[in-house]
Amino acid sequence: MSEPRVAPYGTWPSPITPAMLAGSGVELAEPWIEDGALWWLESRPAEAGRGVIVRSDPWSSPADITPSGFNVRTKVHEYGGGSFALHRGVVFFSNFEDQRLYRQVPGEPPRPITPDTQGRHRYADARVTDDGARLICVRERHEDDAVLNELVVLATDGTGEPRAIAQGRDFYAAPRLSPSGTQLAWISWDLPWMPWDGCELWVAEVGADGSLGDGRKVAGSDGTESIWQPAWSPLGDLHFVSDRTGWWNLYRERDGRVDALHPSDAEYGWPHWVFGGSSYAFLGDGRIACLYDDSGVQHVGALDPGTGELIDLDLPYTAVVYPYLVAEGEHIAFVAGSPTMPEQLVSLDFTSRSVEVLRESAELALDASHVSSSRAIAFPTEGGLTAYAHFYPPANPEVIAPADERPPLIVMSHGGPTSSRTNIFDLAKQFWTTRGFAVVDVNYGGSTGHGRAYRERLNGTWGITDMEDCRNAARSLAREGAVDPERFLIRGGSAGGYTTLCALTFQDDYAAGTSYFGISDLEPFAQPGGTHKFESRYEHTLIGPYPQEVERYRARSPIHFVDRISTPMLVLQGAEDEVVPPAQAEVMVEALEAKGLPHAYLLFEGEQHGFRAAETIRASYEAELSFYAQILRFEPDGDIPRLAIEHLGDRA
């Protein structure tokens, strides 16, 4: 290799183009194992985000099960998940366009088994009775101005109407049948709580027709104890994850007694953003395979419920975006990655300890010398506390920067805000680091993975704690000389977009920022119809009760303080977003225009909350790179279309 040439940060040539970001990968989710065959769901940007069920067995290569014209995805809670169920080779799935449930028998086309309601009735998180005759799932009904969530039972052959078997709570999730089929466990909760604030685990007897007897509460409470993933062992013992000690640990109920199986300051649960997540599963020898988070690093382990002994499997997988782990006999399958590998769908044989990679989320080959190796950082923040982040320095063997230059820093603020970021290999981050940007991915107070107390730091302080932690992450890196304090940039989507807008409004540390479908005005979200039902009272915990704390809502809303904004801003939005409606972006853009501030706004037709189509992903990264390049006054390498920025020529 020739000697690297000298070039300013940001101008470096990168092997990763926006088109590669858009078309090189898939999202892997919802694995099932049945009779040695593995099934899973792929979301494909190259097919406009279409969800496809794929099947693989030891004797054949992976093959698509979902025919063209169908898109496996549910809109329950808008975020979906739990989009399909499997029973003896027969697939039951939700089709995105009409939200009906379909039955797909091998060798036959899918056939609808629920009525056509023009998408008003949505279904998720299904389980099929052992005899294959009935299906129990979550249903979300949109009736006039009301949204009703319930558990329903229906015939798998499509005869008759779905019949409600549990109603009256605001939300239901995870209906799970016992091995005998005589009991059903589920989770339910009510507004204003989110499931990670508190929810309840219930059990009831199941009648011959699928109806439920009187329910019995096993654990949980609204607002104080969160339950994750109820599951029955092969022996019929109910297991679940609870954070009653401040950490999401695994519990078992047997003979009316609830015991912790391995008490520890580690997280075996995740926030219930989507249906179908699974962080543990039962092996044939009685042990429990599990995914868990210890100090921000994810592990795959085997837990002996009799002794409480936990063995780390010492696999090269240290990062989980969302937990998907299933088991059959001595085989497990899970989705995980590491700092040097993207998410993979992995099959592991416990007997031979052999590992087979069935699918990678990103198939683009990237030489290791171009990969920025992250390091975990803990940094001081407000109130004498410590917060956490992953730092990625620039990496490109072909180029070095001038000796007197430090790199611009992109501060990434994750969504949720009850979520977290791991150090898993992410081609999008390498898109920036190979070009000479440094990246810091911040797990601000309120993030998961560090226990309930850390998660609750954001209660009442959203728009402050997250904003301050992002700034303090950047400042700590600047103090050590790793980045240029004059070239801080900030970006984020959804709740991370809100943090971005707050930082650009209430702070002056940043040279520019990008909001992906971010919130500019909190008040509409607290009012009827302001957002979808699932998050309609989220701010009750994050900000305070409304309207009692109306002044706090206004004080935390960037739109009321446009006079303070002096930083260029890029705003990106999906036209069909029902979580953060386009009006949230447009009111901010109107204010920026009225003030004459440099800005750009791109509205993507057909996109919802989170961009899925390859064309949108490519266009958004091209726009963001061009935006930063023009603001920081450098020319990006490659064929990057020049973004039109309003009022850029007005800057002094």
XYZ file of C-alpha atoms in Angstrom:
652
model
C 0.000 0.000 0.000
C 1.256 3.465 -0.858
C 1.929 6.061 1.789
C -1.259 7.817 2.969
C -1.796 11.277 1.590
C -2.603 14.313 3.697
C -6.176 15.612 3.480
C -8.439 17.590 5.828
C -10.956 15.736 7.943
C -14.295 15.360 6.209
C -12.767 15.226 2.716
C -11.405 11.696 2.945
C -12.377 9.191 0.247
C -14.610 6.470 1.630
C -15.370 2.986 0.317
C -18.886 3.419 1.733
C -21.285 5.401 -0.443
C -24.826 6.472 0.482
C -26.120 3.987 -2.092
C -24.252 1.184 -0.304
C -25.791 2.213 2.994
C -29.212 2.023 1.420
C -28.898 -1.246 -0.441
C -26.325 -3.408 1.306
C -28.243 -4.615 4.312
C -31.416 -5.985 5.825
C -32.961 -5.911 9.280
C -33.093 -9.344 10.934
C -35.804 -10.146 13.480
C -38.223 -12.640 15.006
C -36.497 -16.022 14.596
C -38.437 -19.270 15.182
C -37.101 -22.839 15.374
C -39.311 -25.749 14.418
C -38.150 -29.332 13.756
C -34.597 -28.185 13.127
C -35.582 -25.523 10.600
C -35.062 -21.839 11.323
C -37.475 -19.141 10.187
C -36.976 -15.392 10.493
C -38.137 -12.011 9.234
C -36.113 -9.731 6.971
C -36.935 -6.086 6.325
C -35.357 -5.146 2.996
C -34.656 -1.511 2.082
C -34.004 -2.543 -1.504
C -37.658 -3.667 -1.659
C -39.004 -0.453 -0.132
C -38.700 -1.930 3.356
C -40.816 -5.004 2.563
C -40.897 -7.652 5.301
C -40.169 -11.188 4.078
C -40.259 -14.453 6.027
C -37.250 -16.651 5.235
C -36.714 -20.343 6.030
C -33.530 -22.382 6.294
C -32.855 -25.950 7.381
C -29.690 -28.079 7.651
C -30.229 -29.470 4.161
C -31.016 -26.358 2.129
C -30.050 -22.751 1.638
C -32.272 -19.942 2.967
C -35.389 -19.454 0.855
C -38.086 -16.784 0.840
C -41.461 -17.967 2.109
C -43.412 -14.739 1.643
C -44.513 -14.322 -1.990
C -44.278 -11.039 -3.837
C -47.196 -8.717 -3.206
C -47.116 -9.320 0.546
C -45.306 -7.297 3.202
C -45.043 -8.939 6.637
C -45.436 -6.117 9.131
C -47.982 -5.045 11.713
C -48.855 -1.508 12.782
C -49.972 -2.345 16.329
C -48.492 0.389 18.577
C -47.182 1.769 15.212
C -43.804 0.158 15.978
C -45.084 -3.356 15.322
C -43.124 -6.534 15.936
C -44.546 -9.998 16.521
C -45.560 -9.941 12.866
C -45.816 -13.678 12.305
C -46.325 -16.991 14.086
C -45.437 -20.528 13.084
C -47.244 -23.808 13.736
C -46.122 -27.088 12.158
C -44.968 -25.473 8.974
C -48.005 -23.210 8.613
C -47.276 -19.485 8.814
C -49.686 -16.865 10.151
C -48.673 -13.290 9.391
C -49.883 -9.700 9.350
C -49.861 -8.051 5.929
C -48.884 -4.389 6.049
C -51.164 -2.994 3.355
C -54.479 -4.213 4.807
C -53.370 -5.278 8.332
C -55.254 -8.550 8.000
C -53.929 -11.842 9.329
C -53.086 -14.399 6.648
C -52.589 -18.163 6.797
C -49.929 -19.585 4.492
C -49.840 -23.363 4.074
C -46.689 -24.752 2.398
C -47.152 -24.823 -1.352
C -50.240 -22.613 -1.269
C -50.750 -18.847 -1.564
C -51.557 -16.873 1.610
C -55.233 -16.670 2.522
C -56.786 -14.037 4.829
C -58.357 -15.301 8.071
C -59.550 -11.985 9.524
C -62.173 -9.581 8.135
C -61.265 -6.737 5.814
C -61.564 -3.596 7.946
C -59.550 -1.279 5.679
C -56.635 -1.503 8.093
C -58.613 -0.410 11.178
C -58.087 -3.756 12.943
C -54.484 -4.725 13.489
C -52.997 -7.930 14.928
C -49.685 -8.847 16.577
C -47.814 -11.263 18.844
C -49.796 -14.406 18.007
C -49.566 -17.928 19.416
C -51.367 -20.984 18.022
C -52.933 -23.690 20.191
C -51.254 -27.082 20.055
C -54.022 -28.600 17.929
C -53.651 -25.781 15.406
C -57.322 -24.852 15.597
C -57.109 -21.458 17.329
C -54.869 -18.451 17.454
C -54.591 -16.003 20.353
C -53.061 -12.586 19.748
C -53.165 -8.868 20.460
C -55.686 -6.855 18.467
C -55.737 -3.078 18.134
C -59.048 -1.640 16.898
C -59.307 1.878 15.521
C -62.976 2.782 15.951
C -63.917 6.398 15.140
C -61.887 8.442 17.627
C -61.096 5.520 19.938
C -58.244 3.000 19.835
C -59.007 -0.201 21.721
C -56.438 -2.855 22.587
C -57.390 -6.377 23.639
C -56.562 -10.064 23.430
C -58.590 -12.049 20.925
C -59.039 -15.671 19.896
C -59.916 -16.723 16.356
C -60.160 -19.860 14.285
C -57.045 -20.493 12.215
C -59.147 -21.540 9.219
C -60.778 -18.107 9.085
C -64.280 -19.209 10.049
C -66.158 -16.893 12.387
C -65.090 -13.540 13.750
C -62.182 -12.835 16.125
C -63.565 -12.813 19.670
C -62.196 -10.661 22.528
C -61.088 -12.674 25.579
C -59.404 -9.904 27.585
C -60.472 -6.260 27.543
C -60.504 -3.172 29.715
C -56.795 -2.399 29.970
C -55.136 0.177 27.759
C -52.548 -2.287 26.443
C -51.867 -6.010 26.184
C -48.775 -7.908 25.110
C -47.092 -11.298 25.071
C -50.005 -13.775 25.310
C -48.252 -17.087 25.961
C -49.909 -20.504 26.245
C -48.658 -23.059 28.757
C -47.367 -26.402 27.367
C -50.664 -28.064 28.323
C -52.635 -25.305 26.618
C -54.764 -24.876 29.737
C -53.275 -21.558 30.930
C -52.474 -18.245 29.295
C -50.006 -15.667 30.603
C -49.916 -12.093 29.347
C -48.773 -8.574 30.197
C -51.073 -5.567 30.520
C -50.732 -1.948 31.563
C -52.554 1.373 31.539
C -51.797 4.947 30.659
C -50.003 7.107 31.646
C -47.355 4.411 32.101
C -45.117 2.904 29.489
C -44.394 -0.817 29.913
C -40.877 -0.124 31.213
C -42.331 2.190 33.867
C -44.599 -0.565 35.122
C -46.903 -3.299 33.895
C -48.543 -6.437 35.264
C -48.201 -10.142 34.574
C -51.462 -12.107 34.613
C -52.416 -15.761 34.255
C -55.820 -17.335 33.583
C -57.266 -20.741 32.752
C -58.090 -21.274 29.073
C -61.442 -22.859 28.199
C -62.090 -25.290 25.375
C -63.313 -22.441 23.178
C -60.331 -20.207 23.999
C -62.155 -18.075 26.553
C -60.369 -17.106 29.752
C -61.309 -17.757 33.350
C -60.681 -15.321 36.188
C -57.254 -13.764 35.945
C -54.612 -13.971 38.670
C -51.909 -11.306 38.960
C -48.478 -12.852 39.344
C -46.195 -9.809 39.442
C -45.755 -6.198 38.423
C -47.463 -2.908 39.095
C -48.207 0.216 37.111
C -45.455 2.766 37.549
C -43.143 0.806 39.859
C -42.344 -2.690 38.543
C -41.746 -3.571 34.906
C -42.221 -7.078 33.520
C -40.593 -8.440 30.374
C -41.200 -11.666 28.430
C -43.392 -14.175 30.236
C -42.550 -17.714 29.090
C -43.434 -21.243 30.186
C -40.767 -23.885 30.684
C -41.359 -27.347 29.176
C -42.341 -28.482 32.700
C -45.031 -25.792 32.899
C -43.310 -23.325 35.236
C -43.973 -19.666 34.450
C -40.857 -17.525 33.995
C -40.560 -13.773 33.536
C -38.185 -10.855 33.920
C -38.837 -8.173 36.548
C -36.951 -5.053 37.644
C -38.327 -5.156 41.204
C -34.747 -4.928 42.577
C -33.765 -2.118 40.222
C -32.407 -4.543 37.626
C -34.283 -6.650 35.074
C -33.592 -10.150 36.470
C -35.078 -13.549 35.630
C -37.731 -15.084 37.938
C -39.687 -18.332 38.124
C -43.065 -19.027 39.672
C -43.489 -22.569 40.984
C -46.215 -23.778 43.363
C -47.278 -20.191 44.044
C -43.767 -19.069 44.988
C -41.716 -16.588 42.970
C -37.912 -16.896 43.079
C -35.093 -14.997 41.432
C -32.958 -17.428 39.446
C -29.748 -15.407 39.341
C -29.894 -12.074 41.207
C -27.366 -9.623 39.779
C -26.779 -6.032 38.767
C -27.321 -6.909 35.112
C -30.202 -6.534 32.687
C -31.994 -9.601 31.304
C -34.851 -7.493 29.956
C -35.283 -4.773 27.364
C -37.796 -1.935 26.921
C -40.937 -3.252 25.243
C -40.906 -1.053 22.148
C -41.909 -3.818 19.771
C -43.627 -7.170 20.130
C -41.865 -10.493 19.774
C -38.645 -9.794 21.657
C -37.080 -12.712 23.520
C -33.998 -12.603 25.743
C -34.157 -16.182 27.053
C -35.314 -19.642 25.989
C -35.336 -23.163 27.423
C -32.828 -25.837 26.443
C -33.564 -29.541 26.349
C -31.314 -30.246 29.347
C -33.254 -27.882 31.635
C -30.918 -24.920 31.387
C -31.962 -21.505 30.140
C -30.089 -19.824 27.299
C -30.143 -16.071 27.798
C -29.005 -12.724 26.511
C -28.051 -10.180 29.165
C -26.468 -6.749 29.424
C -23.682 -6.201 31.942
C -22.308 -2.643 32.060
C -23.299 -1.936 28.487
C -21.862 -5.149 27.028
C -24.224 -7.914 25.928
C -23.487 -11.574 26.597
C -24.862 -14.979 25.623
C -25.053 -17.309 28.602
C -26.519 -20.544 29.935
C -28.271 -20.419 33.314
C -28.910 -23.467 35.492
C -32.226 -22.665 37.240
C -31.544 -25.292 39.889
C -28.220 -23.932 41.117
C -28.422 -20.374 39.833
C -25.071 -20.833 38.090
C -24.601 -18.690 34.995
C -21.978 -19.634 32.422
C -20.915 -17.089 29.838
C -20.543 -18.914 26.527
C -17.553 -16.735 25.603
C -18.810 -16.088 22.092
C -17.545 -13.257 19.909
C -20.971 -11.568 20.091
C -21.026 -8.603 22.458
C -23.800 -6.399 21.117
C -27.555 -6.792 20.707
C -29.711 -4.141 19.063
C -32.917 -5.857 20.240
C -33.084 -9.325 21.785
C -34.212 -12.234 19.641
C -33.260 -15.621 21.094
C -35.076 -18.939 20.562
C -34.241 -22.562 21.360
C -35.180 -26.104 20.432
C -33.509 -29.026 22.162
C -29.811 -28.230 22.275
C -29.967 -25.621 19.508
C -30.393 -21.887 19.964
C -30.671 -19.099 17.451
C -30.175 -15.412 18.128
C -29.420 -12.085 16.457
C -26.263 -10.338 17.655
C -23.014 -8.748 16.534
C -19.821 -7.128 17.775
C -17.718 -4.011 17.140
C -16.201 -5.715 14.087
C -19.255 -7.540 12.732
C -22.763 -6.352 11.914
C -25.824 -8.105 13.245
C -25.911 -11.766 12.328
C -28.522 -14.474 12.630
C -26.611 -17.227 14.392
C -27.417 -20.879 15.065
C -25.523 -22.566 17.917
C -25.408 -26.284 18.741
C -24.765 -26.644 22.474
C -23.609 -30.243 22.073
C -20.839 -29.565 19.586
C -20.514 -25.819 20.311
C -20.556 -25.297 16.557
C -21.748 -21.900 15.326
C -23.353 -21.283 11.954
C -24.019 -17.809 10.582
C -27.201 -17.979 8.512
C -27.532 -14.337 7.513
C -25.728 -11.047 8.015
C -27.582 -7.768 8.186
C -24.913 -6.108 6.040
C -22.995 -8.028 3.393
C -20.683 -5.251 2.231
C -17.036 -6.239 2.538
C -14.998 -3.599 4.343
C -11.311 -4.009 5.020
C -10.531 -4.051 8.739
C -8.166 -1.124 8.303
C -11.147 1.059 7.421
C -13.122 0.083 10.524
C -13.167 2.533 13.402
C -12.845 0.538 16.622
C -15.039 2.079 19.271
C -14.110 2.570 22.884
C -16.527 2.869 25.753
C -16.279 6.133 27.631
C -17.687 7.185 30.976
C -17.714 10.934 31.470
C -18.745 13.406 34.173
C -22.059 15.137 33.714
C -24.436 17.403 35.621
C -25.062 16.839 39.327
C -21.780 15.011 39.873
C -23.072 12.011 37.951
C -21.501 9.808 35.303
C -22.943 9.031 31.880
C -21.834 6.693 29.117
C -21.125 6.639 25.398
C -19.271 4.851 22.604
C -16.584 6.867 20.818
C -15.484 6.186 17.233
C -12.384 8.079 15.986
C -11.792 8.658 12.264
C -10.251 5.665 10.463
C -8.968 5.491 6.906
C -5.564 3.989 6.016
C -5.396 5.961 2.774
C -5.377 9.397 4.385
C -4.017 11.315 7.319
C -5.111 14.747 8.478
C -2.855 17.772 8.808
C -0.898 17.615 12.051
C -2.536 20.716 13.506
C -6.133 19.637 12.778
C -8.582 17.778 14.995
C -11.650 16.042 13.571
C -15.204 17.339 13.591
C -17.412 15.369 15.986
C -20.881 14.021 15.251
C -22.842 13.599 18.476
C -25.512 10.928 18.059
C -28.584 11.077 20.272
C -30.611 7.873 20.170
C -34.385 7.619 19.974
C -36.838 6.369 22.509
C -35.689 8.060 24.661
C -36.003 4.817 26.663
C -33.544 2.904 24.551
C -29.795 2.499 24.211
C -26.957 2.159 21.763
C -24.406 -0.638 21.709
C -20.991 -0.792 20.066
C -22.197 -3.158 17.343
C -20.628 -2.671 13.929
C -22.739 -0.119 12.105
C -21.992 0.721 8.501
C -23.683 4.094 8.939
C -21.162 5.129 11.593
C -18.308 3.910 9.411
C -19.767 6.042 6.611
C -18.787 9.034 8.743
C -15.545 7.813 10.319
C -14.021 6.737 6.994
C -14.591 10.308 5.778
C -12.710 11.819 8.707
C -15.502 12.515 11.180
C -15.362 11.339 14.774
C -18.600 9.965 16.219
C -19.818 9.698 19.789
C -22.968 7.634 20.369
C -24.366 8.760 23.715
C -26.277 6.647 26.214
C -27.534 9.643 28.147
C -29.337 9.385 31.474
C -32.624 7.642 30.735
C -31.017 4.986 28.556
C -31.458 1.306 29.288
C -28.725 -1.199 30.136
C -27.633 0.409 33.412
C -30.532 -0.413 35.725
C -33.798 1.278 36.630
C -32.221 4.171 38.558
C -30.203 5.235 35.512
C -33.300 4.823 33.346
C -35.268 7.074 35.679
C -32.763 9.929 35.530
C -34.820 11.262 32.648
C -38.091 11.311 34.594
C -39.167 14.947 34.698
C -35.952 16.071 33.001
C -36.404 15.129 29.341
C -34.964 17.877 27.191
C -32.425 18.696 29.893
C -30.596 15.556 31.052
C -30.285 14.109 27.556
C -29.180 17.447 26.113
C -26.605 18.036 28.853
C -25.210 14.507 28.652
C -24.731 14.858 24.888
C -22.873 18.132 25.352
C -20.754 16.760 28.189
C -19.781 13.734 26.103
C -18.549 16.091 23.375
C -16.767 18.396 25.807
C -14.984 15.509 27.539
C -13.604 14.334 24.200
C -12.535 17.868 23.323
C -10.717 18.198 26.659
C -8.638 15.135 25.875
C -7.808 16.563 22.433
C -9.671 13.885 20.472
C -12.001 16.273 18.594
C -12.365 19.878 17.475
C -14.602 21.834 19.905
C -15.404 24.357 17.162
C -16.899 21.667 14.922
C -19.415 19.806 17.052
C -22.373 18.461 15.062
C -25.448 16.734 16.492
C -27.981 14.391 14.929
C -30.814 12.188 16.119
C -34.154 10.672 15.175
C -37.538 10.802 16.929
C -36.770 11.435 20.614
C -33.156 11.857 19.508
C -34.408 14.442 17.045
C -36.062 16.246 19.942
C -32.768 16.210 21.861
C -31.070 17.561 18.753
C -33.583 20.400 18.401
C -33.200 21.232 22.108
C -29.414 21.310 21.807
C -29.570 23.594 18.767
C -32.033 25.881 20.546
C -30.828 26.077 24.143
C -27.083 25.568 23.662
C -24.486 27.183 21.419
C -21.923 24.378 21.285
C -22.796 23.065 17.837
C -21.870 24.180 14.340
C -24.879 22.421 12.786
C -27.386 19.654 13.435
C -29.798 17.256 11.767
C -33.219 16.300 13.073
C -34.767 13.118 11.745
C -38.520 13.314 12.472
C -37.849 15.167 15.729
C -40.302 16.844 18.105
C -40.358 20.627 18.167
C -43.479 21.217 20.287
C -44.319 18.944 23.233
C -47.795 20.271 23.984
C -49.633 18.631 21.065
C -48.371 15.232 22.191
C -50.044 15.640 25.566
C -53.398 16.514 23.970
C -55.949 14.082 22.523
C -54.964 12.961 19.044
C -51.506 14.519 19.265
C -49.755 11.213 18.634
C -50.558 7.516 18.601
C -52.068 5.815 21.639
C -48.980 3.882 22.749
C -46.977 7.054 23.468
C -49.906 9.393 24.098
C -48.961 9.857 27.784
C -45.238 9.180 27.583
C -44.490 12.763 28.607
C -46.360 12.253 31.893
C -43.221 10.603 33.221
C -40.616 12.365 31.113
C -41.942 15.916 31.569
C -44.797 15.855 34.092
C -48.588 15.573 34.230
C -50.482 17.667 31.714
C -52.033 20.235 31.921
C -50.768 20.783 35.471
C -47.212 21.240 34.171
C -48.139 23.095 30.993
C -45.476 25.744 31.562
C -42.810 23.044 31.775
C -44.003 21.615 28.459
C -43.681 25.037 26.861
C -40.305 25.686 28.461
C -38.965 22.419 26.990
C -40.372 22.985 23.484
C -37.820 24.419 21.029
C -40.527 25.994 18.888
C -41.222 28.589 21.604
C -37.594 29.741 21.637
C -36.735 30.159 17.984
C -35.248 33.535 18.849
C -32.391 31.655 20.532
C -31.542 29.512 17.490
C -28.541 30.655 15.477
C -27.278 27.268 14.269
C -27.908 25.853 10.768
C -30.350 22.971 10.765
C -31.312 20.102 8.451
C -34.804 18.673 8.991
C -35.821 15.276 7.548
C -39.350 13.903 7.832
C -41.603 11.059 6.684
C -44.859 12.235 5.120
C -46.920 9.415 6.669
C -45.429 9.515 10.166
C -48.196 8.968 12.738
C -45.821 9.029 15.723
C -44.241 12.424 15.040
C -46.498 14.012 12.409
C -45.011 16.217 9.662
C -46.547 19.266 11.333
C -43.829 19.003 14.000
C -41.144 19.464 11.345
C -43.008 22.045 9.320
C -43.647 24.433 12.200
C -39.923 24.468 12.929
C -39.025 24.951 9.272
C -41.463 27.865 9.029
C -39.812 29.482 12.029
C -36.327 28.995 10.583
C -37.483 30.520 7.303
C -39.065 33.486 9.059
C -35.827 34.101 10.928
C -33.692 33.702 7.815
C -31.512 30.939 9.279
C -29.644 28.510 7.040
C -31.710 25.345 6.813
C -32.958 22.594 4.539
C -36.090 20.472 4.726
C -36.750 17.167 2.982
C -40.147 15.477 3.210
C -40.177 11.864 2.025
C -43.440 10.556 0.616
C -44.469 7.059 1.674
C -42.176 7.050 4.714
C -43.398 6.634 8.268
C -41.559 6.785 11.593
C -38.129 5.530 10.598
C -36.990 5.418 7.000
C -37.220 2.031 5.277
C -36.933 2.570 1.536
C -33.459 2.437 -0.013
C -34.023 5.629 -2.012
C -34.937 7.544 1.134
C -31.954 6.229 3.093
C -29.575 7.157 0.287
C -31.075 10.617 -0.165
C -31.014 11.383 3.548
C -27.308 10.538 3.935
C -26.397 12.452 0.788
C -28.267 15.461 2.137
C -26.687 15.233 5.571
C -23.143 14.938 4.249
C -23.643 17.819 1.822
C -25.190 19.905 4.594
C -22.246 19.448 6.949
C -19.754 19.991 4.148
C -21.282 23.324 3.182
C -21.603 24.520 6.760
C -18.037 23.508 7.683
C -16.753 24.672 4.255
C -15.121 21.611 2.775
C -15.712 19.506 -0.334
C -16.785 15.927 0.351
C -15.216 13.178 -1.702
C -17.340 11.297 -4.210
C -20.390 12.084 -6.266
C -22.475 13.747 -3.557
C -25.347 15.919 -4.856
C -25.185 19.442 -3.518
C -28.058 20.095 -1.138
C -29.950 23.354 -1.561
C -29.692 25.210 1.749
C -31.999 28.152 2.301
C -30.342 31.399 3.441
C -26.851 29.912 3.427
C -25.641 32.879 1.402
C -27.008 35.212 4.081
C -24.393 34.071 6.625
C -21.702 36.555 7.406
